[in-house]
Coordinates of C-alpha atoms in Angstrom, one line a residue:
Q7 CA -2.4 15.5 14.1
V8 CA -2.9 11.7 14.0
Q9 CA 0.1 9.4 13.8
L10 CA 0.5 5.6 13.8
V11 CA 3.6 4.5 15.7
E12 CA 4.9 1.0 15.3
S13 CA 7.3 -0.7 17.8
G14 CA 8.9 -4.1 18.4
G15 CA 10.9 -4.6 15.3
G16 CA 14.6 -5.5 15.1
L17 CA 17.0 -8.3 14.5
V18 CA 15.8 -11.8 15.5
Q19 CA 17.0 -15.3 14.8
A20 CA 15.0 -17.8 12.8
G21 CA 12.6 -19.7 15.0
Q22 CA 12.0 -16.9 17.4
S23 CA 8.7 -15.1 17.6
L24 CA 7.7 -11.6 16.5
S25 CA 5.5 -9.2 18.5
L26 CA 4.8 -5.8 17.1
A27 CA 2.5 -3.1 18.4
C28 CA 1.1 0.0 16.8
I29 CA -0.6 2.8 18.7
V30 CA -2.8 5.5 17.2
D31 CA -1.5 8.8 18.7
G32 CA -3.5 12.0 18.5
A33 CA -7.0 13.4 19.1
I34 CA -9.5 10.9 17.7
F35 CA -13.1 10.1 17.9
T36 CA -12.7 6.4 17.0
T37 CA -10.6 3.9 15.1
N38 CA -12.3 1.5 12.7
H39 CA -10.3 -1.2 10.9
M40 CA -6.7 -1.7 12.0
G41 CA -4.1 -4.0 10.3
W42 CA -0.7 -4.8 9.1
F43 CA 1.2 -4.9 5.9
R44 CA 4.8 -5.8 5.1
Q45 CA 7.3 -5.1 2.3
A46 CA 10.2 -7.4 1.7
P47 CA 13.3 -6.1 -0.2
G48 CA 12.6 -5.9 -3.9
K49 CA 8.9 -6.9 -3.5
E50 CA 5.6 -5.1 -3.4
R51 CA 3.8 -4.3 -0.2
E52 CA 1.9 -7.3 1.0
W53 CA -1.3 -7.4 3.1
I54 CA -0.9 -9.5 6.3
G55 CA -4.3 -9.0 7.9
T56 CA -7.0 -6.7 9.3
I57 CA -9.1 -6.6 12.4
T58 CA -12.4 -4.8 12.8
R59 CA -13.3 -2.7 15.8
A60 CA -15.5 -5.6 17.0
G61 CA -12.4 -7.9 17.0
K62 CA -13.0 -9.9 13.8
A63 CA -9.6 -10.7 12.2
M64 CA -9.0 -11.6 8.6
Y65 CA -5.7 -12.8 7.2
A66 CA -4.0 -13.2 3.8
D67 CA -4.1 -16.8 2.6
A68 CA -0.4 -17.1 2.7
L69 CA -0.2 -16.1 6.4
Q70 CA -3.4 -17.7 7.6
G71 CA -2.6 -19.8 10.6
R72 CA 0.9 -18.3 11.0
C73 CA 0.1 -15.0 12.6
T74 CA -2.3 -13.4 15.1
I75 CA -3.7 -9.9 15.0
S76 CA -5.4 -8.4 18.0
R77 CA -6.3 -5.0 19.3
D78 CA -7.0 -3.0 22.5
N79 CA -9.6 -0.3 21.7
A80 CA -9.1 1.4 25.0
K81 CA -5.4 1.9 24.1
S82 CA -6.0 2.5 20.4
T83 CA -3.4 -0.2 19.8
V84 CA -3.2 -3.1 17.4
Y85 CA -0.8 -6.0 17.8
L86 CA 0.8 -8.6 15.4
Q87 CA 2.3 -11.8 16.6
I88 CA 4.2 -14.3 14.3
P89 CA 5.7 -17.4 16.0
S90 CA 8.7 -19.1 14.5
L91 CA 10.0 -16.5 12.1
Q92 CA 11.8 -17.5 9.0
P93 CA 14.3 -15.5 6.9
D94 CA 11.5 -14.9 4.3
D95 CA 9.7 -12.9 7.0
T96 CA 12.4 -10.2 6.7
A97 CA 10.6 -7.0 5.8
V98 CA 9.5 -3.6 6.8
Y99 CA 6.2 -4.0 8.7
Y100 CA 3.6 -1.3 8.4
C101 CA 0.6 -0.5 10.5
N102 CA -2.6 0.7 8.8
A103 CA -5.8 2.1 10.4
G104 CA -9.0 3.8 9.5
V105 CA -9.2 6.7 12.0
W106 CA -11.7 9.4 12.5
A107 CA -9.7 12.3 13.8
E108 CA -11.2 15.2 15.7
G109 CA -11.8 18.2 13.5
T110 CA -12.3 16.1 10.4
S111 CA -15.5 15.1 8.6
G112 CA -15.1 11.4 8.7
P113 CA -12.7 8.4 8.9
Q114 CA -9.5 8.5 6.8
D115 CA -6.8 5.9 6.2
Y116 CA -3.5 6.3 8.0
W117 CA -0.2 4.5 7.8
G118 CA 2.7 4.1 10.2
R119 CA 6.3 4.8 9.0
G120 CA 7.1 1.1 9.3
T121 CA 9.5 -1.0 11.5
Q122 CA 12.2 -3.1 10.1
V123 CA 12.2 -6.8 11.0
T124 CA 15.3 -8.8 10.0
V125 CA 15.4 -12.6 10.5
S126 CA 18.8 -14.2 10.5
S127 CA 19.3 -17.9 9.7

């Protein structure tokens, strides 16, 4: 069974940086796209960005230049870094990936359970 497990959330002060990691755990053939979303209180889930297996990253316009997504294919891990957090960055951050799990016919979309990030002013 494939699971996406996020880590690195918590309570941070405004101005500090955020570093999240998400590992694909389970028996897999390969991981295609990997990315991050977030959902702030009372708002819809928002796409942050996606990175291809080849390492090309794409970002939402609102976050372009504010964050960096990277990945380590050998570790089946994707990372998110946001420097200088603001209170508006408070949200649950979710990992998303296209994973071809062993015993399945092709890639499927998987989601992590999310990790809470709270930014205090």
